[in-house]
């Protein structure tokens, strides 16, 4: 699987995040900025606990979030959220 397909699967298909909404939110957040970046993060972990060869505990965790950085001149502004779905909501940093 190529990197773009893997990214689309992780951040759009598995989360319900709409690419058009994320793009619009990014463009709104960077309006008036000279430069900016969107950071997306998603981690998953699984844990199995055994005692004397018997499974005693199992867990699964998914954490995700985003950060948006906008730069205008010598000023930088940041916005962030714990859920990727928030990127579809207005998150414009104030410059």
Tab-separated table of C-alpha atoms in Angstrom:
chain	number	residue	atom	x	y	z
A	1	UNK	CA	0.000	0.000	0.000
A	2	UNK	CA	1.425	3.401	-0.961
A	3	UNK	CA	1.837	6.057	1.794
A	4	UNK	CA	-1.041	8.254	0.579
A	5	UNK	CA	-3.500	5.335	0.572
A	6	UNK	CA	-2.352	4.306	4.054
A	7	UNK	CA	-2.806	7.872	5.318
A	8	UNK	CA	-6.253	8.160	3.743
A	9	UNK	CA	-7.290	4.877	5.350
A	10	UNK	CA	-6.014	5.891	8.818
A	11	UNK	CA	-7.285	9.449	8.905
A	12	UNK	CA	-10.397	9.358	6.761
A	13	UNK	CA	-11.903	5.876	6.382
A	14	UNK	CA	-11.322	4.701	9.966
A	15	UNK	CA	-12.297	7.979	11.670
A	16	UNK	CA	-15.184	9.279	9.588
A	17	UNK	CA	-13.263	12.504	8.955
A	18	UNK	CA	-14.318	14.019	5.639
A	19	UNK	CA	-11.376	15.067	3.418
A	20	UNK	CA	-13.264	18.101	2.058
A	21	UNK	CA	-14.162	19.288	5.582
A	22	UNK	CA	-10.561	18.845	6.753
A	23	UNK	CA	-9.272	20.741	3.702
A	24	UNK	CA	-11.770	23.579	4.263
A	25	UNK	CA	-10.901	23.805	7.952
A	26	UNK	CA	-7.195	23.909	7.080
A	27	UNK	CA	-7.726	26.639	4.487
A	28	UNK	CA	-9.900	28.647	6.927
A	29	UNK	CA	-7.313	28.219	9.673
A	30	UNK	CA	-4.515	29.427	7.417
A	31	UNK	CA	-6.439	32.356	5.908
A	32	UNK	CA	-4.226	35.438	6.150
A	33	UNK	CA	-1.201	33.379	7.164
A	34	UNK	CA	2.093	33.299	5.294
A	35	UNK	CA	2.645	29.636	6.049
A	36	UNK	CA	1.235	26.837	8.150
A	37	UNK	CA	1.164	23.149	8.883
A	38	UNK	CA	-1.371	20.529	9.850
A	39	UNK	CA	-0.164	17.659	12.014
A	40	UNK	CA	-2.236	14.493	12.342
A	41	UNK	CA	-1.485	11.728	14.826
A	42	UNK	CA	-3.138	8.376	15.438
A	43	UNK	CA	-1.739	5.580	17.571
A	44	UNK	CA	-3.167	2.197	18.440
A	45	UNK	CA	-2.016	-0.276	21.038
A	46	UNK	CA	-3.062	-3.694	22.267
A	47	UNK	CA	-2.078	-5.435	25.463
A	48	UNK	CA	-2.537	-9.007	26.687
A	49	UNK	CA	-1.797	-9.993	30.280
A	50	UNK	CA	-1.129	-13.611	31.183
A	51	UNK	CA	-0.786	-15.259	34.579
A	52	UNK	CA	0.492	-18.838	34.656
A	53	UNK	CA	-0.272	-19.161	30.951
A	54	UNK	CA	-3.891	-18.013	31.358
A	55	UNK	CA	-5.115	-14.817	29.747
A	56	UNK	CA	-6.173	-12.504	32.605
A	57	UNK	CA	-6.455	-9.106	30.943
A	58	UNK	CA	-6.767	-7.655	27.467
A	59	UNK	CA	-6.998	-4.076	26.302
A	60	UNK	CA	-7.093	-2.075	23.109
A	61	UNK	CA	-6.506	1.679	22.872
A	62	UNK	CA	-6.716	4.207	20.057
A	63	UNK	CA	-5.627	7.807	20.547
A	64	UNK	CA	-5.659	10.506	17.937
A	65	UNK	CA	-5.346	14.227	17.589
A	66	UNK	CA	-4.287	17.119	15.424
A	67	UNK	CA	-2.340	20.340	15.608
A	68	UNK	CA	-2.534	23.353	13.332
A	69	UNK	CA	0.215	25.958	13.165
A	70	UNK	CA	-0.221	29.240	11.288
A	71	UNK	CA	2.607	31.726	10.739
A	72	UNK	CA	2.133	35.387	9.766
A	73	UNK	CA	5.274	37.472	9.680
A	74	UNK	CA	7.064	36.855	12.974
A	75	UNK	CA	3.944	35.591	14.758
A	76	UNK	CA	2.835	31.978	15.117
A	77	UNK	CA	-0.531	30.694	16.330
A	78	UNK	CA	-1.557	27.172	17.270
A	79	UNK	CA	-4.782	25.189	17.520
A	80	UNK	CA	-5.114	21.561	18.596
A	81	UNK	CA	-7.654	18.921	19.497
A	82	UNK	CA	-7.792	15.418	20.896
A	83	UNK	CA	-10.166	14.043	18.301
A	84	UNK	CA	-9.568	14.190	14.573
A	85	UNK	CA	-13.250	14.908	14.038
A	86	UNK	CA	-12.638	18.370	15.568
A	87	UNK	CA	-10.599	19.340	12.523
A	88	UNK	CA	-13.923	19.611	10.686
A	89	UNK	CA	-15.095	22.227	13.195
A	90	UNK	CA	-13.893	25.856	13.171
A	91	UNK	CA	-10.453	25.847	14.811
A	92	UNK	CA	-8.907	28.957	13.341
A	93	UNK	CA	-5.904	30.191	15.304
A	94	UNK	CA	-5.976	33.913	15.983
A	95	UNK	CA	-2.974	35.740	14.575
